[in-house]
Amino acid sequence: GVKECDWSSDVCSSDLRRIVWETRKRENPIRPEEICIVARDIGRYADPIRSVFPRFGIPFYFRRGLPVLSAPVVKVLLRFIEFSAKGSRDAFCSLLESPWPDWENIIDDPAAAGKLADDIRRSGVEPEIRSGDDMKSRLLAYYERRQLPVTSHQSPVTIALAEEALRRVKGVAAPGNFREGIADLLRRLDKEFRLPSRLRRLADDSSGSADERWGYLFNARAYAAARRTLELLHDQLPRGRECSWGWIYNIVVRALEGLNVFPLPPDESGVWILSPHDIGGLRFKVVIIADLTSGSFPRLPLESPIFSDRELDKIRERMGPRLPSSALATSTVRSSQENLLFLTTLAASTERIVI
């Protein structure tokens, strides 16, 4: 049978109920390993799956590992670039509240950093922080208006800490070329906020529970993989022309997409989560296709934004038969490839398909 479902939300509650029913309540329950979720963009579903499935006692298995972009510490890394690019108030407050950056050389008490983030939001600081002076005036007016327990001699100190934190998080205003921007980012991560040492310290201070150790191990391996990628980008990309922090953000995100790590050696137990390219040759009693209604799988047969189909045909003619059939494919060829991928996904189901 085929069951329709809306995956527009982060987690499809009806699909969760379906998995619970299949594994526990049906007349002949099946094992979680006989169910798979197929998604082209696995990173989009990594967070909700990791958050919600354990609440229902549903084990899961990411065949290619967990996406690096779903690791909290990597999200912190991207927050640094986002703030440099946009001056985002939410990115700045998120960093103040995060346990990963080391604020001790700026703000002694981690709880004070979180309190400062709350004050910044409540003071009416604009979503895009244009300057430290604007944040300073908003905070000062907020403390005076609310008569919060920040005395007249404490208020300037607190605001000065906020300005210093803002300066250190932002980094250089103009990164110059790409390599200089990555070098500035690595300097902030290593020297200003000491993320590697914080990773080790949080792991050592954990209570030792299996879930906490798993989480810290995942973050450590994800950060190591992201760090290697940044170093590779720094070393291999040419200096080239000047670029913006926004451009650097887009390049880093694209470089980290598809990068996965295993927190622990995989044991293949639980509901499988995999991409359409990995499902060939596998069989499951229940196959849940997560991206079907969003249009990302199968993709629509659109022409390339760079070359038209006619131009691609001419390029292929010039390059001759040595070029693989999948290279520089026209929209018609890509459509055929998508249809084959979709049919392969459908063929993996032996009982039911959930869309």
Coordinates of C-alpha atoms in Angstrom, one line a residue:
G1 CA 0.0 0.0 0.0
V2 CA 1.0 3.6 -0.4
K3 CA 0.3 6.1 2.4
E4 CA 0.5 9.9 1.7
C5 CA 2.1 12.1 4.3
D6 CA 3.4 15.7 4.5
W7 CA 7.1 16.1 5.3
S8 CA 6.9 19.9 5.3
S9 CA 7.6 20.0 9.1
D10 CA 10.9 18.9 10.5
V11 CA 9.5 15.6 11.7
C12 CA 6.5 13.9 10.3
S13 CA 4.5 12.8 13.3
S14 CA 2.3 10.5 11.3
D15 CA 5.4 8.7 10.0
L16 CA 6.6 8.3 13.5
R17 CA 3.3 6.8 14.4
R18 CA 3.6 4.5 11.4
I19 CA 7.0 3.4 12.5
V20 CA 5.8 2.7 16.0
W21 CA 2.8 0.8 14.6
E22 CA 5.0 -1.2 12.3
T23 CA 7.4 -2.2 15.0
R24 CA 5.1 -2.7 18.0
K25 CA 1.4 -2.7 17.3
R26 CA 0.7 -4.5 14.1
E27 CA -0.3 -8.2 14.2
N28 CA 3.2 -9.3 13.0
P29 CA 5.6 -6.5 14.1
I30 CA 8.6 -6.0 12.0
R31 CA 12.1 -5.1 13.1
P32 CA 13.3 -1.4 12.8
E33 CA 16.0 -2.7 10.5
E34 CA 13.3 -3.6 8.0
I35 CA 12.2 0.1 7.7
C36 CA 14.2 2.8 5.9
I37 CA 13.8 6.6 5.4
V38 CA 15.1 7.9 2.0
A39 CA 16.0 11.5 1.8
R40 CA 18.2 13.4 -0.7
D41 CA 19.1 16.0 1.9
I42 CA 19.8 13.8 4.9
G43 CA 21.2 16.8 6.8
R44 CA 17.7 18.4 6.9
Y45 CA 16.4 15.4 8.8
A46 CA 19.4 14.6 11.0
D47 CA 18.5 16.9 13.9
P48 CA 14.8 16.0 14.2
I49 CA 15.5 12.3 13.9
R50 CA 18.2 12.4 16.6
S51 CA 15.9 14.5 18.8
V52 CA 12.6 12.8 18.4
F53 CA 13.2 9.1 17.6
P54 CA 14.8 8.3 21.0
R55 CA 11.7 9.7 22.8
F56 CA 9.7 7.0 21.1
G57 CA 12.4 4.4 21.8
I58 CA 13.1 4.0 18.0
P59 CA 16.7 3.1 17.1
F60 CA 18.1 4.5 13.9
Y61 CA 21.1 4.1 11.7
F62 CA 22.6 6.6 9.3
R63 CA 24.3 4.5 6.7
R64 CA 26.8 7.2 5.7
G65 CA 27.2 8.5 9.2
L66 CA 25.8 11.7 10.7
P67 CA 26.1 14.9 8.6
V68 CA 28.8 17.1 10.0
L69 CA 26.5 20.1 9.5
S70 CA 24.1 18.7 12.1
A71 CA 26.8 18.8 14.9
P72 CA 26.2 21.6 17.4
V73 CA 29.9 22.6 17.4
V74 CA 30.0 22.9 13.6
K75 CA 26.9 25.1 13.8
V76 CA 28.8 27.3 16.2
L77 CA 31.6 27.5 13.6
L78 CA 29.2 28.7 11.0
R79 CA 27.7 31.2 13.4
F80 CA 31.1 32.9 13.6
I81 CA 31.1 33.3 9.8
E82 CA 27.4 34.3 9.7
F83 CA 28.0 37.1 12.2
S84 CA 31.0 38.4 10.3
A85 CA 28.9 38.4 7.1
K86 CA 25.7 39.9 8.4
G87 CA 26.2 41.2 11.9
S88 CA 23.3 38.9 12.9
R89 CA 22.1 39.6 16.4
D90 CA 20.7 36.1 16.7
A91 CA 24.1 34.6 15.7
F92 CA 25.8 36.7 18.3
C93 CA 23.4 35.8 21.1
S94 CA 23.6 32.1 20.1
L95 CA 27.3 32.2 20.5
L96 CA 27.0 33.9 23.9
E97 CA 24.7 31.1 25.0
S98 CA 26.6 28.2 23.5
P99 CA 28.9 26.1 25.8
W100 CA 31.5 25.6 23.0
P101 CA 33.2 29.0 22.8
D102 CA 35.5 29.8 25.7
W103 CA 34.2 33.1 27.2
E104 CA 36.3 33.0 30.4
N105 CA 38.9 35.5 29.1
I106 CA 36.1 38.0 28.4
I107 CA 33.2 37.1 30.6
D108 CA 34.2 35.2 33.8
D109 CA 30.8 33.5 34.4
P110 CA 29.3 31.4 31.5
A111 CA 25.9 32.2 33.1
A112 CA 26.6 35.9 32.7
A113 CA 27.2 35.4 29.0
G114 CA 23.8 33.8 28.7
K115 CA 22.3 36.7 30.7
L116 CA 24.0 39.2 28.4
A117 CA 22.4 37.5 25.4
D118 CA 19.0 37.8 26.9
D119 CA 19.6 41.5 27.7
I120 CA 20.6 42.1 24.1
R121 CA 17.4 40.6 22.8
R122 CA 15.2 42.4 25.3
S123 CA 16.9 45.8 24.8
G124 CA 15.7 46.1 21.2
V125 CA 19.0 45.7 19.5
E126 CA 18.3 45.5 15.7
P127 CA 18.4 42.1 14.0
E128 CA 21.5 43.4 12.2
I129 CA 24.0 44.9 14.6
R130 CA 25.6 47.6 12.5
S131 CA 28.0 48.9 15.2
G132 CA 29.0 48.5 18.8
D133 CA 27.7 52.0 19.5
D134 CA 24.2 51.1 18.5
M135 CA 24.2 48.1 20.8
K136 CA 25.8 50.1 23.6
S137 CA 23.0 52.8 23.5
R138 CA 20.3 50.2 23.4
L139 CA 21.7 48.3 26.4
L140 CA 22.2 51.5 28.4
A141 CA 18.6 52.7 27.8
Y142 CA 17.3 49.2 28.6
Y143 CA 19.1 49.0 32.0
E144 CA 17.9 52.5 32.9
R145 CA 14.4 51.9 31.8
R146 CA 13.9 48.6 33.4
Q147 CA 16.0 49.4 36.5
L148 CA 17.4 45.9 36.5
P149 CA 19.9 44.8 39.2
V150 CA 22.8 46.3 37.3
T151 CA 24.0 49.3 39.4
S152 CA 25.2 52.5 38.0
H153 CA 28.8 51.4 38.3
Q154 CA 28.1 47.9 37.0
S155 CA 26.2 49.0 33.9
P156 CA 29.3 50.5 32.0
V157 CA 31.3 47.3 32.9
T158 CA 28.6 45.0 31.5
I159 CA 28.2 47.1 28.3
A160 CA 32.0 47.2 27.9
L161 CA 32.1 43.4 28.1
A162 CA 29.4 43.2 25.4
E163 CA 31.4 45.5 23.1
E164 CA 34.6 43.4 23.6
A165 CA 32.7 40.2 23.0
L166 CA 31.2 41.7 19.8
R167 CA 34.6 42.8 18.6
R168 CA 36.2 39.4 19.1
V169 CA 33.4 37.4 17.6
K170 CA 33.2 39.6 14.4
G171 CA 36.9 39.3 13.4
V172 CA 38.3 41.4 10.6
A173 CA 35.7 43.6 8.8
A174 CA 37.0 42.8 5.3
P175 CA 38.5 39.4 4.9
G176 CA 40.5 40.4 1.8
N177 CA 40.9 37.2 -0.2
F178 CA 39.5 33.8 0.7
R179 CA 42.7 32.4 2.3
E180 CA 43.0 35.5 4.6
G181 CA 39.3 35.1 5.6
I182 CA 39.8 31.4 6.5
A183 CA 43.0 32.3 8.4
D184 CA 41.1 34.9 10.5
L185 CA 38.3 32.3 11.2
L186 CA 40.8 29.7 12.3
R187 CA 42.5 32.2 14.5
R188 CA 39.2 33.0 16.3
L189 CA 38.3 29.4 16.7
D190 CA 41.7 28.4 18.1
K191 CA 43.1 31.4 19.9
E192 CA 40.2 33.6 20.8
F193 CA 37.6 31.1 21.8
R194 CA 39.7 27.9 22.0
L195 CA 37.1 25.5 20.7
P196 CA 39.5 22.4 20.5
S197 CA 40.3 22.7 24.2
R198 CA 36.7 23.3 25.1
L199 CA 35.8 20.1 23.4
R200 CA 38.3 18.2 25.4
R201 CA 37.3 19.9 28.7
L202 CA 33.5 19.3 28.2
A203 CA 34.2 15.6 27.4
D204 CA 36.4 15.2 30.5
D205 CA 33.8 16.9 32.7
S206 CA 30.9 14.9 31.5
S207 CA 29.1 12.6 33.9
G208 CA 30.1 9.6 31.9
S209 CA 26.6 8.7 30.7
A210 CA 26.5 6.9 27.4
D211 CA 24.4 9.6 25.7
E212 CA 26.7 12.4 26.8
R213 CA 29.9 10.6 25.8
W214 CA 28.3 9.8 22.4
G215 CA 27.4 13.5 22.0
Y216 CA 30.8 14.8 22.8
L217 CA 32.5 12.2 20.6
F218 CA 30.2 13.2 17.7
N219 CA 31.0 16.8 18.2
A220 CA 34.8 16.1 18.4
R221 CA 34.8 14.1 15.2
A222 CA 32.6 16.5 13.4
Y223 CA 34.7 19.4 14.4
A224 CA 37.9 17.6 13.4
A225 CA 36.4 16.8 9.9
A226 CA 35.2 20.4 9.5
R227 CA 38.6 21.8 10.6
R228 CA 40.4 19.6 8.0
T229 CA 38.1 20.9 5.4
L230 CA 38.9 24.5 6.3
E231 CA 42.6 23.9 6.3
L232 CA 42.3 22.2 2.9
L233 CA 40.4 25.2 1.5
H234 CA 43.0 27.5 3.0
D235 CA 45.9 25.6 1.5
Q236 CA 44.5 24.6 -1.9
L237 CA 42.3 27.5 -3.1
P238 CA 44.2 30.3 -4.9
R239 CA 44.5 33.7 -3.3
G240 CA 42.5 35.2 -6.2
R241 CA 40.4 38.3 -5.9
E242 CA 38.9 39.9 -2.8
C243 CA 35.8 38.3 -1.4
S244 CA 33.2 38.9 1.2
W245 CA 32.3 37.0 4.4
G246 CA 29.0 36.1 2.7
W247 CA 30.8 34.4 -0.1
I248 CA 33.1 32.6 2.3
Y249 CA 30.1 31.4 4.2
N250 CA 28.5 29.9 1.1
I251 CA 31.8 28.2 0.1
V252 CA 32.3 26.6 3.5
V253 CA 28.7 25.3 3.7
R254 CA 29.0 23.8 0.3
A255 CA 32.3 22.2 1.2
L256 CA 30.8 20.6 4.4
E257 CA 27.6 19.3 2.6
G258 CA 27.8 15.6 2.2
L259 CA 30.5 15.3 4.8
N260 CA 29.6 12.7 7.4
V261 CA 31.2 11.1 10.5
F262 CA 30.4 8.1 12.7
P263 CA 30.5 8.9 16.4
L264 CA 30.9 5.2 17.1
P265 CA 31.5 2.2 14.9
P266 CA 28.2 1.5 13.0
D267 CA 26.2 -1.6 13.9
E268 CA 23.4 -1.2 11.3
S269 CA 20.7 -1.6 13.9
G270 CA 17.6 0.5 13.8
V271 CA 15.6 2.3 11.1
W272 CA 17.9 3.0 8.2
I273 CA 18.3 6.6 7.0
L274 CA 20.0 6.9 3.6
S275 CA 20.1 8.8 0.3
P276 CA 18.5 7.6 -2.9
H277 CA 22.0 6.9 -4.3
D278 CA 22.7 4.4 -1.5
I279 CA 19.5 2.3 -1.7
G280 CA 20.4 0.3 -4.8
G281 CA 20.4 -3.5 -4.1
L282 CA 18.8 -3.1 -0.7
R283 CA 15.4 -4.4 0.4
F284 CA 13.1 -3.2 3.1
K285 CA 9.6 -4.1 4.0
V286 CA 8.7 -0.3 4.5
V287 CA 10.3 2.5 2.5
I288 CA 9.5 6.1 3.6
I289 CA 10.4 8.7 0.9
A290 CA 10.9 11.9 2.8
D291 CA 11.4 14.4 -0.1
L292 CA 8.8 13.3 -2.6
T293 CA 6.3 16.1 -2.0
S294 CA 8.9 18.9 -1.7
G295 CA 10.1 18.5 -5.3
S296 CA 13.7 17.7 -4.3
F297 CA 13.3 14.0 -5.2
P298 CA 12.9 13.3 -7.9
R299 CA 14.2 16.6 -9.2
L300 CA 12.3 18.5 -11.9
P301 CA 14.0 18.3 -15.3
L302 CA 15.2 22.0 -15.4
E303 CA 17.9 23.2 -17.7
S304 CA 21.3 24.2 -16.3
P305 CA 21.5 27.8 -15.1
I306 CA 24.9 28.1 -16.8
F307 CA 24.5 26.3 -20.1
S308 CA 21.3 25.6 -22.1
D309 CA 20.7 22.0 -23.4
R310 CA 21.7 23.1 -26.9
E311 CA 25.0 24.5 -25.7
L312 CA 25.7 21.3 -23.7
D313 CA 25.1 19.2 -26.8
K314 CA 27.6 21.3 -28.7
I315 CA 30.2 21.1 -25.9
R316 CA 29.8 17.3 -25.8
E317 CA 30.2 17.1 -29.6
R318 CA 33.4 19.1 -29.4
M319 CA 34.8 16.9 -26.6
G320 CA 34.1 13.7 -28.4
P321 CA 33.0 10.2 -27.2
R322 CA 35.6 10.0 -24.4
L323 CA 33.3 12.1 -22.2
P324 CA 31.1 10.0 -19.8
S325 CA 27.4 10.0 -20.6
S326 CA 26.6 11.5 -17.2
A327 CA 29.0 14.4 -17.6
L328 CA 27.6 17.7 -18.8
A329 CA 24.2 16.0 -19.1
T330 CA 21.2 17.9 -20.6
S331 CA 17.9 18.2 -18.7
T332 CA 16.5 15.3 -20.6
V333 CA 19.4 13.0 -19.6
R334 CA 19.2 14.2 -16.0
S335 CA 15.5 13.5 -16.0
S336 CA 16.1 10.0 -17.1
Q337 CA 18.7 9.6 -14.4
E338 CA 16.2 10.9 -11.7
N339 CA 13.5 8.5 -13.0
L340 CA 15.9 5.6 -12.7
L341 CA 16.9 6.6 -9.2
F342 CA 13.2 7.0 -8.2
L343 CA 12.3 3.6 -9.6
T344 CA 15.3 2.0 -7.8
T345 CA 14.0 3.5 -4.6
L346 CA 10.5 2.2 -5.2
A347 CA 11.9 -1.3 -6.0
A348 CA 13.5 -1.4 -2.6
S349 CA 10.1 -1.8 -0.9
T350 CA 8.7 -5.3 -0.5
E351 CA 5.5 -4.4 1.3
R352 CA 4.7 -0.7 1.7
I353 CA 5.8 2.7 0.4
V354 CA 5.2 5.9 2.5
I355 CA 5.3 9.2 0.7

